[in-house]
Amino acid sequence: MIDLTKKDLNYLKNLQSVEGDLEIARRVVCNDKIAIHYFLGSFSIPFLNYIGREIMKLEGCYVNGILCYYPDISADYYTFIGAEFIKPIDKFVYKYFEKSYVNLSMNNSTEDEYIPTWYKVALYKGVKNKGVKEARLYTYINTITVRHFINLKKKLDKKNEKNIDDMLESESVSILIDHNGFDELILSEENPKYEELREAWDSLKERDRLILKYLVIENRKPLEIFDEMIQYVRTNIPIEQYTRKQKQDVISLMKSQAKRHLRELILRRRVK
Amino acid sequence: MKHLIRDLELIAYLEGELNKEEIRILKRKLEENGELNMLYHLQLSYDEGLEEYANELIGEDDFNTESVKTIAINHNFDSEYIIAANKKNPKKE
């Protein structure tokens, strides 16, 4: 059994597993600087960019020449995800071991800052569905954060007397609503949105059509189709080195990508 | 009456762990709450975070690159540059 507490952060990230996620979460809760830097940075920025752009409807700003939407919500995110913030009660102990037993709150304001307890991160236990299935840290943090910002946006718009029904609309969301999130694909004229779906479907690459056909229409299992679908993958990882988990992830990622392509093709047709 | 939607149900949906019947029930509850758009915002933001892992495991997605190439062939670059320079946020406008 590998002791993950001794491993560096890159090792944990590359594990792509719940065990690695739990260790990352533990380090964040312990206020480990490297873990927090990663957690508030490359881990959170992708979904914060989405939230800033599509939910909070911000204008965005340029960071190193790239239009980004996360900076304007970073403070709100930190306040939400780091809560509660407390005065460190162990500062006496820490200084005691340093042989300097002083009351920091009396003579050093910088040392008297509140620190995050990361309560919501601490709640991550790596399980879902009554403890039966595993859940990844990213899915958990993404879920609670999106819900938080949707509620925040609703409150802001209500305060500004904006129309609450329209505020969370976006063309991409509207396409997903019209097509049931592509969780079912009905390629027949019974479908009221048949024409645009058919046109997008016909424009999809073979790989995308196959993965959606197998998983969504025929309801087949990911591992059943891995051997057939691996020919469409372009990485340097030798096929025989894929673990069972990676095989499942490959198929799941291909499915997500195919759904995104289908959505973008419909979007292009609508904006024409 | 509003339904209570637990984070665990949404997480299970995002990670593809729900069967078709469970998905239908979840969507019906969200629809009755007037929160169906929340599910899809979750889906879209979730997908953005998986891009790096997807590049690593299945290779870089050339869908947009190919589209950009097609657009570039069919467009007059001079006018495109002027339009782009005049837009503060081309994606939103």
Coordinates of N, CA, C and O in Angstrom, one line a residue, chain A residues 116-235:
Chain A
P116 N -8.4 30.2 6.5 CA -9.6 29.4 6.0 C -9.6 28.0 6.7 O -8.5 27.4 6.9
T117 N -10.8 27.5 7.0 CA -10.9 26.2 7.5 C -11.2 25.2 6.4 O -11.2 24.0 6.6
W118 N -11.7 25.7 5.2 CA -12.0 24.8 4.1 C -13.0 23.8 4.5 O -12.9 22.6 4.1
Y119 N -14.0 24.2 5.2 CA -15.0 23.3 5.7 C -15.7 22.4 4.5 O -15.8 21.2 4.6
K120 N -16.0 23.1 3.4 CA -16.6 22.4 2.3 C -15.7 21.4 1.7 O -16.1 20.3 1.2
V121 N -14.4 21.7 1.6 CA -13.4 20.7 1.1 C -13.3 19.5 2.0 O -13.2 18.4 1.6
A122 N -13.4 19.9 3.3 CA -13.3 18.8 4.3 C -14.5 17.8 4.2 O -14.4 16.7 4.7
L123 N -15.6 18.3 3.7 CA -16.8 17.5 3.6 C -16.6 16.4 2.5 O -17.4 15.5 2.4
Y124 N -15.6 16.6 1.6 CA -15.4 15.7 0.5 C -14.9 14.3 1.1 O -13.9 14.3 1.7
K125 N -15.7 13.3 0.8 CA -15.3 12.0 1.3 C -15.1 11.0 0.2 O -14.8 9.8 0.4
G126 N -15.2 11.5 -1.0 CA -14.9 10.6 -2.2 C -16.0 9.6 -2.5 O -15.8 8.6 -3.2
V127 N -17.2 9.8 -1.9 CA -18.3 8.8 -2.2 C -19.5 9.5 -2.7 O -19.8 10.7 -2.4
K128 N -20.4 8.8 -3.4 CA -21.7 9.3 -3.8 C -22.6 8.1 -3.8 O -22.2 7.0 -3.6
N129 N -23.9 8.4 -4.1 CA -24.9 7.3 -4.1 C -24.9 6.5 -2.8 O -24.6 5.3 -2.9
K130 N -25.1 7.1 -1.7 CA -25.2 6.4 -0.4 C -23.9 5.6 -0.1 O -23.9 4.5 0.4
G131 N -22.8 6.1 -0.5 CA -21.5 5.5 -0.2 C -21.1 4.4 -1.1 O -20.1 3.8 -0.9
V132 N -21.9 4.1 -2.1 CA -21.6 2.9 -2.9 C -20.6 3.3 -4.0 O -19.6 2.6 -4.3
K133 N -20.8 4.4 -4.7 CA -20.0 4.8 -5.8 C -19.0 5.9 -5.4 O -19.2 6.7 -4.5
E134 N -17.9 6.0 -6.1 CA -16.9 7.0 -5.9 C -17.1 8.2 -6.6 O -17.7 8.2 -7.7
A135 N -16.8 9.4 -6.0 CA -17.0 10.7 -6.7 C -15.6 11.4 -6.7 O -14.9 11.4 -5.7
R136 N -15.3 12.1 -7.8 CA -14.1 12.8 -7.9 C -14.2 14.2 -7.2 O -15.3 14.8 -7.2
L137 N -13.1 14.7 -6.8 CA -13.0 16.0 -6.1 C -13.5 17.1 -7.0 O -14.2 18.0 -6.6
Y138 N -13.1 17.0 -8.3 CA -13.4 18.1 -9.2 C -14.9 18.1 -9.4 O -15.5 19.2 -9.5
T139 N -15.6 17.0 -9.6 CA -17.0 17.0 -9.8 C -17.7 17.6 -8.6 O -18.7 18.4 -8.7
Y140 N -17.3 17.2 -7.4 CA -17.9 17.7 -6.2 C -17.7 19.3 -6.0 O -18.7 20.0 -5.8
I141 N -16.5 19.7 -6.2 CA -16.2 21.2 -6.1 C -17.0 22.0 -7.2 O -17.6 23.0 -6.9
N142 N -16.9 21.5 -8.4 CA -17.6 22.1 -9.5 C -19.1 22.2 -9.2 O -19.7 23.3 -9.4
T143 N -19.7 21.1 -8.7 CA -21.1 21.1 -8.4 C -21.5 22.1 -7.4 O -22.4 22.9 -7.6
I144 N -20.9 22.1 -6.2 CA -21.3 23.0 -5.2 C -21.0 24.5 -5.5 O -21.7 25.4 -5.2
T145 N -19.9 24.7 -6.3 CA -19.6 26.1 -6.7 C -20.6 26.6 -7.7 O -21.0 27.8 -7.6
V146 N -20.9 25.8 -8.7 CA -21.9 26.3 -9.7 C -23.2 26.6 -9.0 O -23.8 27.7 -9.3
R147 N -23.7 25.7 -8.1 CA -24.9 26.0 -7.4 C -24.9 27.3 -6.6 O -25.8 28.1 -6.6
H148 N -23.7 27.5 -6.0 CA -23.6 28.7 -5.2 C -23.7 29.9 -6.0 O -24.4 30.9 -5.7
F149 N -23.0 29.9 -7.2 CA -23.0 31.2 -8.0 C -24.3 31.4 -8.7 O -24.7 32.5 -9.0
I150 N -25.0 30.3 -9.0 CA -26.3 30.5 -9.6 C -27.2 31.2 -8.6 O -28.0 32.1 -8.9
N151 N -27.2 30.7 -7.3 CA -28.0 31.4 -6.3 C -27.6 32.8 -6.1 O -28.4 33.7 -5.9
L152 N -26.3 33.1 -6.1 CA -25.8 34.4 -6.0 C -26.3 35.3 -7.1 O -26.7 36.4 -6.9
K153 N -26.2 34.8 -8.3 CA -26.7 35.6 -9.5 C -28.2 35.8 -9.4 O -28.6 36.9 -9.7
K154 N -28.9 34.8 -8.9 CA -30.4 35.1 -8.8 C -30.6 36.2 -7.8 O -31.5 37.0 -8.0
K155 N -29.9 36.2 -6.7 CA -30.1 37.2 -5.7 C -29.7 38.6 -6.2 O -30.4 39.6 -6.0
L156 N -28.6 38.6 -7.0 CA -28.2 39.9 -7.5 C -29.2 40.5 -8.5 O -29.5 41.7 -8.5
D157 N -29.7 39.6 -9.4 CA -30.6 40.0 -10.4 C -32.0 40.4 -9.8 O -32.6 41.3 -10.3
K158 N -32.3 39.7 -8.7 CA -33.6 40.1 -8.0 C -33.5 41.5 -7.4 O -34.4 42.3 -7.5
K159 N -32.3 41.7 -6.8 CA -32.0 43.0 -6.2 C -32.1 44.1 -7.3 O -32.6 45.2 -7.1
N160 N -31.5 43.8 -8.5 CA -31.5 44.8 -9.6 C -32.8 44.8 -10.4 O -32.8 45.4 -11.5
E161 N -33.7 44.0 -9.9 CA -35.1 43.9 -10.6 C -35.0 43.4 -12.0 O -35.7 43.9 -12.9
K162 N -34.1 42.5 -12.3 CA -34.0 42.0 -13.7 C -34.9 40.8 -13.7 O -35.3 40.2 -12.7
N163 N -35.2 40.4 -15.0 CA -36.1 39.2 -15.2 C -35.4 37.9 -14.8 O -34.4 37.5 -15.5
I164 N -35.8 37.3 -13.8 CA -35.1 36.1 -13.3 C -35.2 34.9 -14.3 O -34.2 34.2 -14.4
D165 N -36.2 34.9 -15.0 CA -36.4 33.7 -16.0 C -35.3 33.8 -17.1 O -34.9 32.8 -17.6
D166 N -34.9 35.0 -17.5 CA -34.0 35.1 -18.6 C -32.5 35.0 -18.2 O -31.6 34.8 -19.0
M167 N -32.2 35.3 -16.9 CA -30.9 35.6 -16.5 C -29.9 34.4 -16.7 O -28.7 34.7 -17.0
L168 N -30.3 33.2 -16.6 CA -29.4 32.1 -16.7 C -29.4 31.5 -18.1 O -28.8 30.4 -18.3
E169 N -30.1 32.1 -19.0 CA -30.2 31.5 -20.3 C -28.8 31.7 -21.1 O -28.2 32.7 -21.0
S170 N -28.5 30.7 -21.9 CA -27.4 30.9 -22.9 C -27.8 29.9 -24.0 O -28.6 29.0 -23.8
E171 N -27.3 30.2 -25.2 CA -27.7 29.4 -26.3 C -27.3 27.9 -26.1 O -28.0 27.0 -26.5
S172 N -26.1 27.7 -25.5 CA -25.7 26.3 -25.3 C -26.6 25.6 -24.3 O -27.0 24.4 -24.6
V173 N -27.0 26.3 -23.3 CA -28.0 25.6 -22.3 C -29.3 25.4 -23.0 O -29.9 24.3 -22.8
S174 N -29.7 26.3 -23.8 CA -31.0 26.2 -24.5 C -31.0 25.0 -25.5 O -31.9 24.2 -25.6
I175 N -29.8 24.7 -26.1 CA -29.7 23.6 -27.0 C -29.8 22.3 -26.2 O -30.5 21.3 -26.6
L176 N -29.1 22.3 -25.0 CA -29.2 21.1 -24.2 C -30.6 20.8 -23.7 O -31.0 19.7 -23.6
I177 N -31.3 21.9 -23.3 CA -32.7 21.7 -22.9 C -33.5 21.2 -24.0 O -34.3 20.2 -23.8
D178 N -33.4 21.7 -25.2 CA -34.2 21.3 -26.4 C -33.9 19.8 -26.7 O -34.8 19.1 -27.3
H179 N -32.7 19.4 -26.5 CA -32.3 18.0 -26.9 C -32.1 17.1 -25.7 O -31.3 16.1 -25.8
N180 N -32.7 17.5 -24.6 CA -32.6 16.6 -23.4 C -31.2 16.2 -23.0 O -30.9 15.1 -22.6
G181 N -30.3 17.2 -23.2 CA -28.9 17.0 -22.8 C -28.2 16.0 -23.6 O -27.1 15.5 -23.1
F182 N -28.8 15.5 -24.7 CA -28.2 14.4 -25.5 C -28.1 13.1 -24.7 O -27.3 12.3 -25.0
D183 N -28.9 13.0 -23.6 CA -28.9 11.8 -22.9 C -29.8 10.7 -23.6 O -29.7 9.6 -23.3
E184 N -30.6 11.2 -24.5 CA -31.3 10.3 -25.4 C -31.2 11.0 -26.8 O -31.3 12.2 -26.9
L185 N -31.1 10.2 -27.8 CA -31.0 10.7 -29.2 C -32.1 10.1 -30.0 O -32.0 8.8 -30.3
I186 N -33.0 10.9 -30.5 CA -34.1 10.3 -31.3 C -33.9 10.8 -32.7 O -34.3 12.0 -33.0
L187 N -33.4 10.0 -33.6 CA -33.1 10.4 -34.9 C -34.3 10.0 -35.8 O -34.1 9.2 -36.8
S188 N -35.4 10.5 -35.5 CA -36.6 10.2 -36.3 C -37.5 11.5 -36.4 O -37.3 12.4 -35.5
E189 N -38.4 11.5 -37.3 CA -39.2 12.7 -37.5 C -40.2 12.9 -36.3 O -40.9 14.0 -36.3
E190 N -40.3 11.9 -35.4 CA -41.1 12.1 -34.2 C -40.5 13.2 -33.4 O -41.2 13.9 -32.6
N191 N -39.2 13.4 -33.5 CA -38.5 14.4 -32.7 C -38.8 15.8 -33.3 O -38.5 16.1 -34.4
P192 N -39.4 16.7 -32.5 CA -39.7 18.0 -33.0 C -38.5 18.8 -33.4 O -38.6 19.7 -34.2
K193 N -37.3 18.5 -32.9 CA -36.1 19.1 -33.3 C -35.3 18.3 -34.3 O -34.0 18.4 -34.3
Y194 N -36.0 17.4 -35.0 CA -35.3 16.4 -35.8 C -34.4 17.0 -36.9 O -33.2 16.6 -37.0
E195 N -34.8 18.1 -37.5 CA -34.0 18.6 -38.7 C -32.7 19.1 -38.2 O -31.7 18.8 -38.9
E196 N -32.6 19.9 -37.2 CA -31.3 20.5 -36.8 C -30.5 19.4 -36.2 O -29.2 19.4 -36.4
L197 N -31.1 18.4 -35.5 CA -30.3 17.3 -35.0 C -29.7 16.4 -36.1 O -28.5 16.1 -36.1
R198 N -30.5 16.1 -37.1 CA -30.1 15.3 -38.2 C -28.9 16.0 -38.9 O -27.9 15.3 -39.3
E199 N -29.1 17.3 -39.2 CA -28.0 18.0 -39.9 C -26.7 18.0 -39.1 O -25.7 17.7 -39.7
A200 N -26.8 18.2 -37.8 CA -25.6 18.2 -37.0 C -25.0 16.8 -37.0 O -23.8 16.6 -37.0
W201 N -25.9 15.8 -36.8 CA -25.5 14.4 -36.7 C -24.7 14.0 -38.0 O -23.7 13.4 -37.9
D202 N -25.2 14.4 -39.1 CA -24.6 14.0 -40.4 C -23.2 14.7 -40.6 O -22.4 14.2 -41.3
S203 N -23.0 15.9 -39.9 CA -21.8 16.6 -40.0 C -20.7 16.1 -38.9 O -19.6 16.5 -39.0
L204 N -21.2 15.2 -38.0 CA -20.2 14.7 -37.0 C -19.2 13.8 -37.7 O -19.5 13.2 -38.7
K205 N -18.0 13.8 -37.0 CA -17.0 12.8 -37.5 C -17.5 11.4 -37.1 O -18.3 11.2 -36.2
E206 N -16.9 10.4 -37.8 CA -17.3 9.0 -37.6 C -17.2 8.6 -36.1 O -18.0 8.0 -35.5
R207 N -16.0 9.1 -35.6 CA -15.7 8.7 -34.2 C -16.8 9.2 -33.2 O -17.3 8.5 -32.3
D208 N -17.3 10.4 -33.4 CA -18.3 11.0 -32.6 C -19.6 10.3 -32.8 O -20.4 10.0 -31.8
R209 N -20.0 10.0 -34.0 CA -21.2 9.3 -34.3 C -21.2 7.9 -33.7 O -22.2 7.5 -33.1
L210 N -20.1 7.2 -33.8 CA -20.0 5.9 -33.2 C -20.2 5.8 -31.7 O -21.0 5.0 -31.2
I211 N -19.5 6.7 -31.1 CA -19.5 6.7 -29.6 C -20.9 7.0 -29.1 O -21.4 6.4 -28.1
L212 N -21.6 8.0 -29.7 CA -23.0 8.3 -29.3 C -23.9 7.2 -29.7 O -24.8 6.9 -28.9
K213 N -23.7 6.6 -30.8 CA -24.6 5.5 -31.2 C -24.5 4.3 -30.2 O -25.5 3.8 -29.7
Y214 N -23.2 4.0 -29.9 CA -23.0 2.8 -28.9 C -23.5 3.1 -27.5 O -24.2 2.3 -26.9
L215 N -23.2 4.3 -27.0 CA -23.5 4.6 -25.6 C -24.9 5.1 -25.4 O -25.5 4.8 -24.4
V216 N -25.3 6.0 -26.2 CA -26.6 6.7 -26.0 C -27.7 6.0 -26.6 O -28.8 5.7 -26.0
I217 N -27.6 5.6 -27.9 CA -28.7 4.9 -28.6 C -28.8 3.4 -28.2 O -29.8 2.9 -27.9
E218 N -27.6 2.8 -28.2 CA -27.7 1.3 -28.0 C -27.4 1.0 -26.5 O -27.5 -0.2 -26.1
N219 N -27.1 2.0 -25.7 CA -26.9 1.8 -24.3 C -25.9 0.7 -23.9 O -26.0 0.0 -23.0
R220 N -24.8 0.7 -24.7 CA -23.7 -0.4 -24.4 C -22.8 0.1 -23.3 O -22.7 1.3 -23.0
K221 N -22.0 -0.8 -22.7 CA -21.1 -0.5 -21.6 C -19.8 0.0 -22.2 O -19.3 -0.5 -23.2
P222 N -19.1 1.0 -21.5 CA -17.9 1.6 -22.0 C -16.8 0.5 -22.3 O -16.2 0.6 -23.4
L223 N -16.6 -0.4 -21.4 CA -15.5 -1.4 -21.7 C -15.7 -2.3 -22.9 O -14.8 -2.8 -23.5
E224 N -17.0 -2.5 -23.2 CA -17.4 -3.3 -24.3 C -16.9 -2.7 -25.7 O -16.6 -3.5 -26.6
I225 N -16.8 -1.4 -25.7 CA -16.5 -0.8 -27.0 C -15.1 -0.2 -27.0 O -14.7 0.4 -28.1
F226 N -14.4 -0.4 -25.9 CA -13.0 0.2 -25.9 C -12.1 -0.2 -27.0 O -11.5 0.6 -27.7
D227 N -12.1 -1.5 -27.3 CA -11.2 -2.1 -28.3 C -11.5 -1.5 -29.7 O -10.6 -1.3 -30.5
E228 N -12.8 -1.2 -29.9 CA -13.1 -0.7 -31.3 C -12.8 0.8 -31.3 O -12.3 1.3 -32.3
M229 N -13.0 1.5 -30.2 CA -12.9 3.0 -30.2 C -11.4 3.4 -30.1 O -11.1 4.6 -30.4
I230 N -10.5 2.6 -29.6 CA -9.2 3.0 -29.3 C -8.4 3.5 -30.6 O -7.5 4.3 -30.5
Q231 N -8.9 3.0 -31.7 CA -8.2 3.4 -33.0 C -8.4 4.9 -33.2 O -7.6 5.4 -34.0
Y232 N -9.4 5.5 -32.6 CA -9.6 6.9 -32.8 C -8.8 7.8 -31.9 O -8.9 9.1 -31.9
V233 N -8.1 7.2 -30.9 CA -7.4 8.0 -29.9 C -5.9 8.3 -30.4 O -5.3 7.4 -31.0
R234 N -5.5 9.5 -30.2 CA -4.2 10.0 -30.6 C -3.3 10.4 -29.5 O -3.2 11.6 -29.2
T235 N -2.8 9.4 -28.7 CA -1.8 9.8 -27.7 C -0.6 8.9 -27.8 O -0.6 7.9 -28.6

